[in-house]
Short mmCIF file of C-alpha atoms and ligand atoms in Angstrom, two decimals:
data_model
loop_
_atom_site.label_atom_id
_atom_site.label_comp_id
_atom_site.label_asym_id
_atom_site.label_seq_id
_atom_site.Cartn_x
_atom_site.Cartn_y
_atom_site.Cartn_z
CA MET A 11 -13.28 9.28 -10.85
CA ILE A 12 -13.02 5.51 -10.94
CA PRO A 13 -9.67 3.86 -11.74
CA VAL A 14 -9.16 1.72 -14.85
CA ALA A 15 -9.88 -1.96 -14.03
CA PHE A 16 -7.00 -3.98 -12.59
CA ASP A 17 -6.39 -7.31 -10.92
CA TYR A 18 -5.74 -7.30 -7.20
CA LEU A 19 -3.67 -9.63 -5.09
CA ARG A 20 -3.40 -9.44 -1.33
CA ALA A 21 0.03 -10.92 -0.69
CA SER A 22 0.52 -12.84 2.53
CA SER A 23 4.32 -12.74 2.46
CA VAL A 24 7.16 -10.77 0.92
CA ASP A 25 8.09 -13.79 -1.20
CA GLU A 26 4.59 -13.98 -2.60
CA ALA A 27 4.62 -10.27 -3.44
CA VAL A 28 8.00 -10.57 -5.19
CA ALA A 29 6.83 -13.62 -7.17
CA ALA A 30 3.67 -11.81 -8.26
CA LEU A 31 5.67 -8.78 -9.43
CA ALA A 32 8.18 -10.95 -11.26
CA GLY A 33 5.39 -12.82 -13.03
CA ALA A 34 3.52 -9.69 -14.12
CA GLY A 35 6.32 -7.51 -15.50
CA GLU A 36 6.35 -3.73 -15.37
CA ASP A 37 2.56 -3.41 -15.50
CA ALA A 38 2.27 -4.54 -11.89
CA LYS A 39 2.51 -2.18 -8.94
CA ILE A 40 2.81 -2.52 -5.21
CA LEU A 41 -0.06 -1.04 -3.20
CA ALA A 42 0.99 0.16 0.25
CA GLY A 43 -1.08 2.87 1.99
CA GLY A 44 -2.51 4.01 -1.35
CA GLN A 45 -2.20 7.69 -0.43
CA SER A 46 -0.14 8.49 -3.51
CA LEU A 47 -1.12 5.60 -5.75
CA LEU A 48 -4.92 5.75 -5.41
CA PRO A 49 -5.17 9.48 -6.22
CA VAL A 50 -3.02 8.81 -9.30
CA LEU A 51 -5.25 5.88 -10.35
CA ARG A 52 -8.42 7.89 -9.73
CA LEU A 53 -7.14 10.61 -12.05
CA ARG A 54 -6.23 7.85 -14.54
CA LEU A 55 -2.66 9.09 -14.73
CA SER A 56 -1.56 5.47 -14.42
CA ALA A 57 -3.23 2.17 -15.34
CA PRO A 58 -1.40 -0.83 -13.87
CA SER A 59 -2.78 -4.27 -14.76
CA LEU A 60 -2.12 -5.70 -11.29
CA LEU A 61 -1.91 -4.26 -7.80
CA VAL A 62 -0.07 -6.32 -5.20
CA ASP A 63 -1.29 -5.21 -1.78
CA LEU A 64 1.25 -5.45 1.07
CA GLY A 65 -1.44 -4.75 3.70
CA GLY A 66 -1.68 -8.42 4.69
CA VAL A 67 2.03 -9.00 5.36
CA PRO A 68 2.45 -8.65 9.14
CA GLU A 69 6.27 -8.72 9.10
CA LEU A 70 6.33 -5.44 7.19
CA ARG A 71 4.68 -3.44 9.92
CA GLY A 72 6.22 -2.07 13.10
CA VAL A 73 9.45 -0.86 14.71
CA ARG A 74 11.98 -3.12 16.39
CA GLU A 75 15.49 -2.89 17.83
CA GLU A 76 18.29 -4.90 16.29
CA GLY A 77 21.62 -4.22 17.99
CA ASP A 78 22.79 -0.72 17.12
CA SER A 79 19.87 -0.11 14.77
CA LEU A 80 16.16 0.46 14.71
CA VAL A 81 14.40 -1.46 11.99
CA ILE A 82 11.22 0.11 10.65
CA GLY A 83 8.98 -2.03 8.45
CA ALA A 84 8.00 -0.55 5.10
CA MET A 85 4.27 -0.75 5.94
CA THR A 86 4.61 1.19 9.19
CA THR A 87 2.30 4.18 8.84
CA HIS A 88 3.35 7.80 9.19
CA ASP A 89 1.18 7.93 12.31
CA GLU A 90 2.97 4.91 13.82
CA VAL A 91 6.41 6.34 12.99
CA SER A 92 5.53 9.67 14.58
CA THR A 93 4.23 8.12 17.80
CA SER A 94 6.62 5.16 18.23
CA PRO A 95 8.52 5.44 21.55
CA LEU A 96 11.55 3.72 19.95
CA VAL A 97 11.64 6.15 17.03
CA ARG A 98 11.19 9.09 19.38
CA GLN A 99 14.11 7.93 21.51
CA PHE A 100 16.62 6.88 18.87
CA ALA A 101 15.61 8.77 15.74
CA PRO A 102 13.40 11.66 16.88
CA LEU A 103 13.89 13.48 13.56
CA LEU A 104 11.92 10.73 11.78
CA ALA A 105 9.05 11.10 14.24
CA THR A 106 9.04 14.88 13.92
CA MET A 107 9.06 14.77 10.13
CA ALA A 108 6.40 12.04 9.82
CA ALA A 109 4.10 14.18 11.98
CA THR A 110 4.25 17.01 9.40
CA ILE A 111 2.90 14.89 6.54
CA GLY A 112 -0.48 15.81 5.07
CA ASP A 113 -3.25 15.38 7.61
CA ARG A 114 -4.40 12.79 10.16
CA GLN A 115 -6.26 10.68 7.61
CA VAL A 116 -3.24 10.55 5.28
CA ARG A 117 -0.93 9.69 8.19
CA HIS A 118 -3.23 6.86 9.28
CA ARG A 119 -2.89 5.13 5.89
CA GLY A 120 0.32 6.37 4.25
CA THR A 121 3.45 4.36 4.96
CA LEU A 122 7.16 5.02 5.35
CA GLY A 123 7.98 2.50 2.63
CA GLY A 124 5.41 3.99 0.26
CA SER A 125 6.73 7.48 0.74
CA LEU A 126 10.35 6.42 0.18
CA SER A 127 9.49 4.26 -2.86
CA HIS A 128 7.32 6.93 -4.45
CA ALA A 129 10.28 9.37 -4.23
CA ASP A 130 8.35 12.58 -4.72
CA PRO A 131 10.89 15.45 -4.54
CA ALA A 132 8.51 17.31 -2.21
CA ALA A 133 8.01 14.36 0.17
CA ASP A 134 9.39 14.69 3.68
CA MET A 135 10.54 11.18 4.56
CA PRO A 136 13.29 10.85 1.91
CA ALA A 137 15.09 13.82 3.52
CA ALA A 138 14.49 12.28 6.95
CA ALA A 139 15.96 8.95 5.88
CA ALA A 140 18.95 10.69 4.30
CA ALA A 141 19.66 12.68 7.48
CA VAL A 142 19.66 9.59 9.71
CA GLU A 143 21.70 7.69 7.08
CA ALA A 144 19.15 4.90 6.82
CA ARG A 145 19.88 1.68 4.96
CA TYR A 146 17.17 0.27 2.73
CA VAL A 147 16.47 -3.47 2.62
CA LEU A 148 15.12 -4.56 -0.76
CA ALA A 149 13.75 -8.02 -1.57
CA GLY A 150 13.79 -9.40 -5.12
CA PRO A 151 13.72 -12.76 -6.90
CA ASN A 152 17.41 -13.28 -6.07
CA GLY A 153 17.11 -12.52 -2.38
CA ARG A 154 17.70 -9.39 -0.35
CA ARG A 155 20.14 -6.53 -0.76
CA VAL A 156 20.90 -3.44 1.31
CA VAL A 157 21.16 0.00 -0.30
CA PRO A 158 22.41 3.11 1.54
CA ALA A 159 20.12 6.18 1.58
CA SER A 160 22.56 8.02 -0.67
CA ASP A 161 22.06 5.43 -3.46
CA PHE A 162 18.33 4.73 -3.11
CA ALA A 163 16.78 7.82 -4.65
CA VAL A 164 18.00 8.08 -8.23
CA ASP A 165 15.89 10.81 -9.82
CA LEU A 166 12.41 12.36 -9.82
CA PHE A 167 10.02 9.53 -8.79
CA THR A 168 12.81 7.02 -9.54
CA THR A 169 14.61 4.79 -7.07
CA ALA A 170 17.04 1.88 -7.05
CA LEU A 171 14.02 -0.49 -6.77
CA GLY A 172 13.72 -2.89 -9.72
CA ASP A 173 10.27 -3.68 -11.17
CA ASP A 174 10.27 -6.96 -9.25
CA GLU A 175 11.64 -5.63 -5.96
CA VAL A 176 9.88 -4.72 -2.74
CA LEU A 177 11.19 -2.33 -0.11
CA VAL A 178 10.98 -4.45 3.03
CA GLU A 179 12.32 -2.22 5.80
CA VAL A 180 14.77 0.50 6.64
CA GLN A 181 17.56 0.16 9.17
CA VAL A 182 18.28 3.32 11.12
CA PRO A 183 21.49 3.56 13.16
CA LYS A 184 20.56 4.53 16.73
CA LEU A 185 21.83 7.97 17.52
CA GLU A 186 22.05 9.67 20.86
CA GLY A 187 23.52 13.03 21.74
CA TRP A 188 22.32 14.74 18.56
CA GLY A 189 19.80 17.58 18.47
CA SER A 190 17.49 17.64 15.49
CA HIS A 191 14.88 19.85 13.87
CA TYR A 192 12.80 20.12 10.68
CA GLU A 193 11.77 23.43 9.12
CA LYS A 194 9.01 22.79 6.58
CA PHE A 195 7.81 25.82 4.69
CA HIS A 196 4.31 25.61 3.28
CA ARG A 197 1.49 28.04 2.99
CA MET A 198 -1.60 25.89 3.44
CA VAL A 199 -2.51 22.90 5.55
CA GLN A 200 -2.04 19.48 3.89
CA ALA A 201 0.44 21.21 1.65
CA TRP A 202 3.66 19.71 0.56
CA ALA A 203 6.88 21.50 1.43
CA ILE A 204 7.80 24.38 -0.86
CA VAL A 205 11.19 23.84 0.74
CA GLY A 206 12.10 21.79 3.82
CA VAL A 207 15.35 21.65 5.78
CA ALA A 208 16.20 18.86 8.22
CA ALA A 209 19.14 19.39 10.56
CA MET A 210 20.96 17.16 13.02
CA VAL A 211 23.65 18.68 15.21
CA ARG A 212 26.10 17.22 17.69
CA ARG A 213 27.62 19.84 19.94
CA ASP A 214 30.95 20.03 21.63
CA ASP A 215 30.37 22.70 24.32
CA GLY A 216 30.18 26.05 22.55
CA ALA A 217 30.81 24.70 19.06
CA ILE A 218 29.12 22.45 16.55
CA ALA A 219 31.15 19.22 16.43
CA SER A 220 29.32 17.90 13.39
CA ALA A 221 26.13 18.55 11.49
CA ARG A 222 23.98 16.82 8.92
CA VAL A 223 21.61 18.84 6.80
CA THR A 224 19.21 17.45 4.20
CA LEU A 225 16.84 19.29 1.90
CA THR A 226 13.30 18.63 0.66
CA ASN A 227 12.21 19.93 -2.76
CA MET A 228 15.53 21.52 -3.70
CA GLY A 229 16.21 19.09 -6.56
CA PRO A 230 14.89 15.91 -8.18
CA THR A 231 15.56 13.92 -4.98
CA ALA A 232 16.13 14.78 -1.35
CA LEU A 233 19.62 16.28 -1.15
CA ARG A 234 22.35 16.42 1.41
CA ALA A 235 23.70 19.96 1.83
CA THR A 236 27.33 18.84 1.86
CA ALA A 237 28.87 22.31 1.55
CA LEU A 238 26.81 23.51 4.50
CA GLU A 239 27.70 20.46 6.58
CA GLN A 240 31.40 21.26 6.02
CA ALA A 241 30.89 24.92 6.86
CA LEU A 242 29.14 23.98 10.10
CA ALA A 243 31.79 21.57 11.38
CA GLY A 244 33.62 23.47 14.14
CA CYS A 245 31.36 26.51 13.73
CA ALA A 246 30.48 28.44 16.94
CA ALA A 247 27.08 27.43 18.24
CA ASP A 248 25.58 30.89 18.05
CA ARG A 249 22.96 32.35 15.80
CA ALA A 250 25.19 34.79 13.90
CA ALA A 251 27.86 32.20 13.09
CA ILE A 252 25.24 29.65 12.04
CA GLU A 253 23.44 32.13 9.78
CA GLN A 254 26.71 33.06 8.16
CA ALA A 255 27.53 29.41 7.48
CA CYS A 256 24.06 28.91 5.98
CA ALA A 257 24.91 31.25 3.09
CA VAL A 258 26.14 28.11 1.27
CA ALA A 259 22.92 26.12 1.90
CA ALA A 260 21.81 26.26 -1.76
CA GLU A 261 25.16 25.07 -3.13
CA GLY A 262 24.79 21.96 -5.28
CA THR A 263 20.97 22.21 -5.45
CA SER A 264 18.78 22.45 -8.56
CA PRO A 265 15.33 23.62 -7.43
CA ARG A 266 12.37 23.90 -9.79
CA ASP A 267 10.33 26.85 -10.91
CA ASP A 268 6.71 25.92 -10.36
CA LEU A 269 3.33 27.39 -9.41
CA THR A 270 4.21 27.71 -5.74
CA ALA A 271 7.66 29.27 -6.00
CA SER A 272 10.47 30.24 -8.34
CA ALA A 273 13.83 28.49 -8.20
CA GLU A 274 15.44 31.74 -7.10
CA TYR A 275 13.00 32.11 -4.23
CA ARG A 276 13.68 28.52 -3.17
CA ARG A 277 17.43 29.20 -3.14
CA HIS A 278 16.82 32.17 -0.85
CA LEU A 279 14.35 30.29 1.33
CA VAL A 280 16.68 27.36 1.91
CA GLN A 281 19.27 29.62 3.51
CA VAL A 282 16.76 31.17 5.90
CA LEU A 283 15.22 27.82 6.80
CA ALA A 284 18.64 26.20 7.24
CA GLY A 285 19.58 28.96 9.70
CA ARG A 286 16.46 28.24 11.74
CA ALA A 287 16.74 24.46 11.54
CA VAL A 288 20.43 24.31 12.50
CA ALA A 289 19.99 26.82 15.33
CA ALA A 290 17.07 24.85 16.74
CA ALA A 291 18.95 21.55 16.39
CA ALA A 292 21.95 23.12 18.15
CA GLY A 293 19.69 24.36 20.91
CA VAL A 294 20.41 28.07 20.40
CA MET B 28 7.87 -26.81 -5.67
CA SER B 29 6.74 -29.03 -2.84
CA SER B 30 3.06 -29.48 -2.36
CA GLY B 31 1.50 -29.04 1.05
CA THR B 32 2.43 -25.36 1.48
CA ALA B 33 -0.42 -22.85 1.47
CA ALA B 34 -1.66 -22.21 -2.05
CA PRO B 35 -0.57 -18.80 -3.31
CA SER B 36 -3.34 -16.21 -3.41
CA GLN B 37 -4.89 -15.53 -6.80
CA ALA B 38 -4.94 -12.13 -8.48
CA THR B 39 -8.52 -11.34 -9.42
CA SER B 40 -10.52 -8.52 -11.00
CA THR B 41 -13.41 -9.07 -8.57
CA SER B 42 -13.39 -10.26 -4.97
CA SER B 43 -15.88 -11.28 -2.37
CA ILE B 44 -15.54 -9.05 0.68
CA SER B 45 -17.09 -9.08 4.10
CA VAL B 46 -17.23 -5.77 5.96
CA THR B 47 -18.95 -4.69 9.15
CA VAL B 48 -20.38 -1.20 8.66
CA ASP B 49 -22.01 0.66 11.56
CA GLY B 50 -22.53 -2.63 13.37
CA SER B 51 -24.06 -4.66 10.50
CA ARG B 52 -22.16 -7.22 8.48
CA TYR B 53 -22.27 -7.12 4.68
CA THR B 54 -20.88 -9.64 2.19
CA ASP B 55 -20.63 -8.57 -1.44
CA THR B 56 -18.69 -9.15 -4.62
CA VAL B 57 -16.86 -6.00 -5.69
CA GLU B 58 -14.56 -5.04 -8.54
CA SER B 59 -10.96 -4.61 -7.40
CA ARG B 60 -11.06 -0.97 -8.49
CA THR B 61 -14.14 -0.11 -6.41
CA LEU B 62 -13.30 2.62 -3.91
CA LEU B 63 -14.53 2.09 -0.36
CA VAL B 64 -16.64 5.26 -0.59
CA HIS B 65 -18.43 3.95 -3.70
CA TYR B 66 -19.04 0.63 -1.98
CA LEU B 67 -20.52 2.40 1.05
CA ARG B 68 -22.77 4.69 -0.98
CA GLU B 69 -23.77 2.61 -3.97
CA THR B 70 -23.64 -1.00 -2.83
CA ILE B 71 -24.94 -0.75 0.72
CA GLY B 72 -26.67 2.62 0.59
CA LYS B 73 -24.70 4.49 3.25
CA VAL B 74 -25.13 7.83 1.48
CA GLY B 75 -24.34 9.81 4.63
CA THR B 76 -20.70 9.59 3.55
CA VAL B 77 -20.13 11.94 0.62
CA ILE B 78 -17.56 12.57 -2.11
CA GLY B 79 -16.29 16.11 -2.53
CA CYS B 80 -13.17 15.85 -4.67
CA ASP B 81 -11.06 13.71 -6.98
CA THR B 82 -7.75 14.49 -5.32
CA SER B 83 -7.94 13.07 -1.77
CA ASN B 84 -7.95 16.55 -0.30
CA CYS B 85 -11.43 17.45 0.99
CA GLY B 86 -12.02 14.82 3.68
CA SER B 87 -15.81 14.76 3.19
CA CYS B 88 -15.57 10.96 2.68
CA THR B 89 -13.85 10.35 6.06
CA VAL B 90 -14.83 7.19 7.96
CA LEU B 91 -13.25 5.19 10.78
CA LEU B 92 -11.52 2.00 9.64
CA GLY B 93 -10.82 -0.53 12.40
CA THR B 94 -11.34 -4.06 13.62
CA ALA B 95 -13.94 -5.83 15.73
CA ASP B 96 -12.06 -4.83 18.91
CA ASP B 97 -10.83 -1.40 17.90
CA PRO B 98 -12.84 1.32 16.14
CA GLY B 99 -9.60 2.27 14.44
CA HIS B 100 -8.76 5.58 12.87
CA SER B 101 -9.99 8.16 10.40
CA VAL B 102 -9.27 7.50 6.73
CA LYS B 103 -10.43 9.04 3.47
CA SER B 104 -12.71 6.34 2.06
CA CYS B 105 -12.08 7.63 -1.47
CA SER B 106 -8.43 6.66 -1.00
CA VAL B 107 -8.99 3.10 0.19
CA LEU B 108 -10.12 0.24 -2.05
CA ALA B 109 -13.19 -1.69 -0.93
CA VAL B 110 -11.10 -4.89 -1.13
CA GLN B 111 -8.63 -3.37 1.33
CA ALA B 112 -11.49 -3.11 3.85
CA ASP B 113 -12.26 -6.85 3.63
CA GLY B 114 -12.61 -8.12 7.20
CA ALA B 115 -12.59 -4.62 8.68
CA ASN B 116 -15.06 -2.63 10.76
CA VAL B 117 -16.13 0.70 9.30
CA THR B 118 -17.90 3.46 11.19
CA THR B 119 -19.65 6.15 9.15
CA VAL B 120 -21.51 9.20 10.39
CA GLU B 121 -24.65 7.06 10.27
CA GLY B 122 -23.29 4.76 12.97
CA LEU B 123 -22.57 7.37 15.66
CA ALA B 124 -26.01 7.91 17.18
CA GLY B 125 -27.22 5.62 19.98
CA PRO B 126 -29.69 2.78 19.29
CA ASP B 127 -32.52 5.08 20.46
CA GLY B 128 -31.47 7.72 17.95
CA SER B 129 -29.85 10.00 20.54
CA LEU B 130 -27.11 12.01 18.88
CA HIS B 131 -23.41 11.50 19.61
CA ALA B 132 -21.91 14.38 21.62
CA VAL B 133 -20.04 15.62 18.54
CA GLN B 134 -23.20 15.57 16.39
CA ARG B 135 -25.13 17.42 19.09
CA ALA B 136 -22.44 20.07 19.47
CA PHE B 137 -22.31 20.70 15.69
CA HIS B 138 -26.11 21.08 15.74
CA GLU B 139 -26.31 23.35 18.76
CA LEU B 140 -23.31 25.55 17.98
CA HIS B 141 -24.00 25.88 14.23
CA GLY B 142 -20.89 24.00 13.15
CA LEU B 143 -22.31 23.76 9.63
CA GLN B 144 -23.99 25.76 6.92
CA CYS B 145 -24.56 23.77 3.72
CA GLY B 146 -23.60 20.59 5.59
CA PHE B 147 -21.58 18.97 2.82
CA CYS B 148 -18.36 18.73 4.82
CA THR B 149 -20.20 17.75 8.01
CA PRO B 150 -20.13 13.92 7.87
CA GLY B 151 -16.36 13.92 7.39
CA MET B 152 -15.82 16.77 9.85
CA ILE B 153 -17.76 14.91 12.56
CA ILE B 154 -15.91 11.63 12.02
CA SER B 155 -12.57 13.44 12.09
CA ALA B 156 -13.57 15.22 15.30
CA VAL B 157 -14.59 11.90 16.91
CA ASP B 158 -11.20 10.44 15.94
CA LEU B 159 -9.29 13.47 17.18
CA LEU B 160 -11.08 13.55 20.53
CA ARG B 161 -10.33 9.89 21.09
CA ASP B 162 -6.58 10.57 20.74
CA ASN B 163 -6.67 13.95 22.44
CA PRO B 164 -9.70 14.40 24.72
CA ASP B 165 -8.84 17.98 25.66
CA PRO B 166 -7.36 19.68 22.59
CA THR B 167 -6.46 23.36 22.38
CA ASP B 168 -8.02 25.37 19.57
CA ASP B 169 -4.78 25.08 17.60
CA GLU B 170 -4.78 21.31 18.06
CA ILE B 171 -8.40 21.18 16.86
CA ARG B 172 -7.55 23.17 13.73
CA ASP B 173 -4.51 21.03 13.09
CA GLY B 174 -6.45 17.82 13.78
CA LEU B 175 -9.16 18.80 11.29
CA SER B 176 -6.77 19.98 8.60
CA GLY B 177 -7.72 17.00 6.42
CA ASN B 178 -11.28 18.32 6.17
CA LEU B 179 -12.12 21.33 4.07
CA CYS B 180 -15.19 23.51 4.66
CA ARG B 181 -16.18 26.08 2.06
CA CYS B 182 -18.91 27.73 4.16
CA THR B 183 -18.32 28.24 7.85
CA GLY B 184 -14.85 29.72 8.10
CA TYR B 185 -14.24 26.95 10.68
CA GLN B 186 -14.95 29.20 13.68
CA ASN B 187 -18.08 27.40 14.83
CA ILE B 188 -16.63 24.01 13.96
CA VAL B 189 -13.78 24.65 16.39
CA ARG B 190 -16.28 25.79 19.05
CA ALA B 191 -18.37 22.67 18.50
CA VAL B 192 -15.39 20.33 18.83
CA ARG B 193 -14.24 22.12 21.98
CA ALA B 194 -17.74 21.78 23.48
CA ALA B 195 -18.04 18.14 22.45
CA GLY B 196 -14.66 17.42 24.04
CA ALA B 197 -15.87 18.93 27.32
CA GLU B 198 -19.05 16.85 27.21
CA LEU B 199 -17.21 13.62 26.42
CA ARG B 200 -14.80 14.26 29.31
CA ALA B 201 -17.75 14.87 31.62
CA GLN B 202 -19.34 11.59 30.46
CA VAL B 203 -16.13 9.72 31.29
CA THR B 204 -16.01 11.28 34.77
CA GLU B 205 -19.66 10.35 35.23
CA VAL B 206 -18.99 6.71 34.34
CA ARG B 207 -15.96 6.52 36.67
CA ARG B 208 -18.02 7.71 39.64
C1 LIG C 6 -3.85 15.07 0.82
C2 LIG C 6 -2.47 14.48 0.87
C3 LIG C 6 -1.43 15.21 1.42
C4 LIG C 6 -0.15 14.69 1.47
N1 LIG C 6 0.85 15.46 2.03
C5 LIG C 6 2.11 14.97 2.11
C6 LIG C 6 3.16 15.74 2.71
O1 LIG C 6 2.95 16.85 3.20
N2 LIG C 6 4.40 15.20 2.74
C7 LIG C 6 4.66 13.95 2.25
O2 LIG C 6 5.80 13.52 2.33
N3 LIG C 6 3.69 13.20 1.69
C8 LIG C 6 2.43 13.68 1.60
N4 LIG C 6 1.44 12.90 1.04
C9 LIG C 6 1.79 11.56 0.47
C10 LIG C 6 1.78 10.49 1.55
O3 LIG C 6 2.89 10.67 2.40
C11 LIG C 6 1.83 9.07 1.00
O4 LIG C 6 1.54 8.25 2.08
C12 LIG C 6 3.14 8.58 0.42
O5 LIG C 6 3.61 9.42 -0.57
C13 LIG C 6 2.97 7.20 -0.23
O6 LIG C 6 2.85 6.20 0.73
P1 LIG C 6 1.74 5.10 0.60
O7 LIG C 6 2.02 4.11 1.65
O8 LIG C 6 0.42 5.72 0.62
O9 LIG C 6 2.10 4.43 -0.80
P2 LIG C 6 1.23 4.07 -2.08
O10 LIG C 6 0.45 5.22 -2.51
O11 LIG C 6 0.51 2.80 -1.83
O12 LIG C 6 2.41 3.78 -3.12
C14 LIG C 6 3.19 4.83 -3.66
C15 LIG C 6 4.18 4.26 -4.68
O13 LIG C 6 5.22 3.52 -4.04
C16 LIG C 6 5.22 2.15 -4.46
N5 LIG C 6 5.46 1.36 -3.23
C17 LIG C 6 4.79 1.53 -2.05
N6 LIG C 6 5.30 0.73 -1.10
C18 LIG C 6 6.31 0.03 -1.69
C19 LIG C 6 7.23 -0.95 -1.19
N7 LIG C 6 7.23 -1.36 0.09
N8 LIG C 6 8.14 -1.45 -2.07
C20 LIG C 6 8.16 -1.03 -3.36
N9 LIG C 6 7.33 -0.10 -3.87
C21 LIG C 6 6.42 0.43 -3.05
C22 LIG C 6 3.86 1.92 -5.09
O14 LIG C 6 3.92 0.93 -6.08
C23 LIG C 6 3.55 3.28 -5.67
O15 LIG C 6 4.18 3.44 -6.91
C24 LIG C 6 0.13 13.39 0.96
C25 LIG C 6 -0.91 12.63 0.41
C26 LIG C 6 -2.20 13.15 0.35
C27 LIG C 6 -3.30 12.34 -0.24
S1 LIG C 7 -13.74 12.76 -1.55
FE1 LIG C 7 -12.38 14.38 -1.15
S2 LIG C 7 -10.95 13.42 0.15
FE2 LIG C 7 -12.28 11.81 -0.31
S1 LIG C 8 -20.79 23.63 5.80
FE1 LIG C 8 -20.67 23.84 3.66
S2 LIG C 8 -18.73 22.94 3.25
FE2 LIG C 8 -18.76 23.00 5.38
#
């Protein structure tokens, strides 16, 4: 189908994009890679009056080092995130997770910023950003502000972004000495995660010194499995002990019943996947 | 505000775009909402690229989107606006053959190894295979299946498509060796 008519503006800077959004009110939308927005417009599920395209803003694209952090521009594609040598070295979990998204064509267009801003509960990158404790840089009419991953996703398809704000980049603290792994459960290619579990583990010889575990599609936003993280701290780095700890993986979650799976099944699945993800991240 | 800075761009419901498609340059006025695939088919007549779905899933509309110096990468042209392709270079299945009409190695392999039945998925499948082989000249069968996962085929069961891509990869590698000699 053909989208409802709209005006189009190719912004040449972040300031210009912010000004255009501020002038147009809530009927305006940012266009990033278009891999979520254009399907929605084609199905006429949304009819914005203005699209502000970020594709012509060079500063939004690419990965750079800034002291103890990597900074990834919002318009960096999933393909670029998954192949970036800097991301692979300092935040390999982001590269691994970006590589699981959709298919090659979607990864060539879809962007990190678009995925985080869209905040689909089944999307992979929100859980990735939560696991690496990314900080989000937002630009609005009153300048820039930084929001931690834990405060960015608010609810289903809802984030801390105001109608006149643009996600500019995410700052990712460089981490070394952590193992990481993503278990994404889906039954068909291109398919979104029925459940996904991302794990990062730092070992202290035979034990897990600390662990971070985040969950895809186990609630309205990506979730941090806090109870599991606590159970894993100090846990022996062997399969049996890890699996036992993972019995609490569904604590604090609120998964949906939908066509692909029941909530009960998701609560079971998350324990199994957590066991695999944590074991792989711990190298056992 | 001080004058002398670049004038802000204007939001418009139509735009003039200039796109190079399969080596020829086109300049047209399009509505902002025009999808690249509709521009290719209806405005400039490149009907080799087809539309198979409304949900960005099937991949039959796949083209390469790049620049003058870089053929770029596979994208679903139903999920790109024509205005987003302004200034870009697009390669469709119609632009793969040589100037004398000789088929591209991937086209030839699909033909010889029966990588198609009804042929509807074929334009997108071939473009995706060209893109994959550029990134990974010697893929395993699993890598081929994974690399083509954005293209759905309702007829072949994929078996012969995978064979064709494997064979095309071998031929393209041989061509490279030939050139190096
Ligand atoms: C066939 C298919 C399969 C897919 N499979 C997966 C999958 O397995 N896992 C997965 O995670 N995703 C999947 N996706 C979605 C894909 O990852 C999208 O790229 C992503 O959801 C949106 O990114 P985008 O750059 O395309 O954003 P767009 O579609 O351009 O925008 C999405 C939304 O975010 C807003 N927005 C975008 N950028 C910004 C910004 N910088 N600041 C403020 N607001 C912004 C837009 O206004 C819009 O509301 C799939 C998509 C398709 C078509
Ligand atoms: S027409 Fe189906 S993905 Fe483009
Ligand atoms: S040959 Fe018919 S859809 Fe692939």
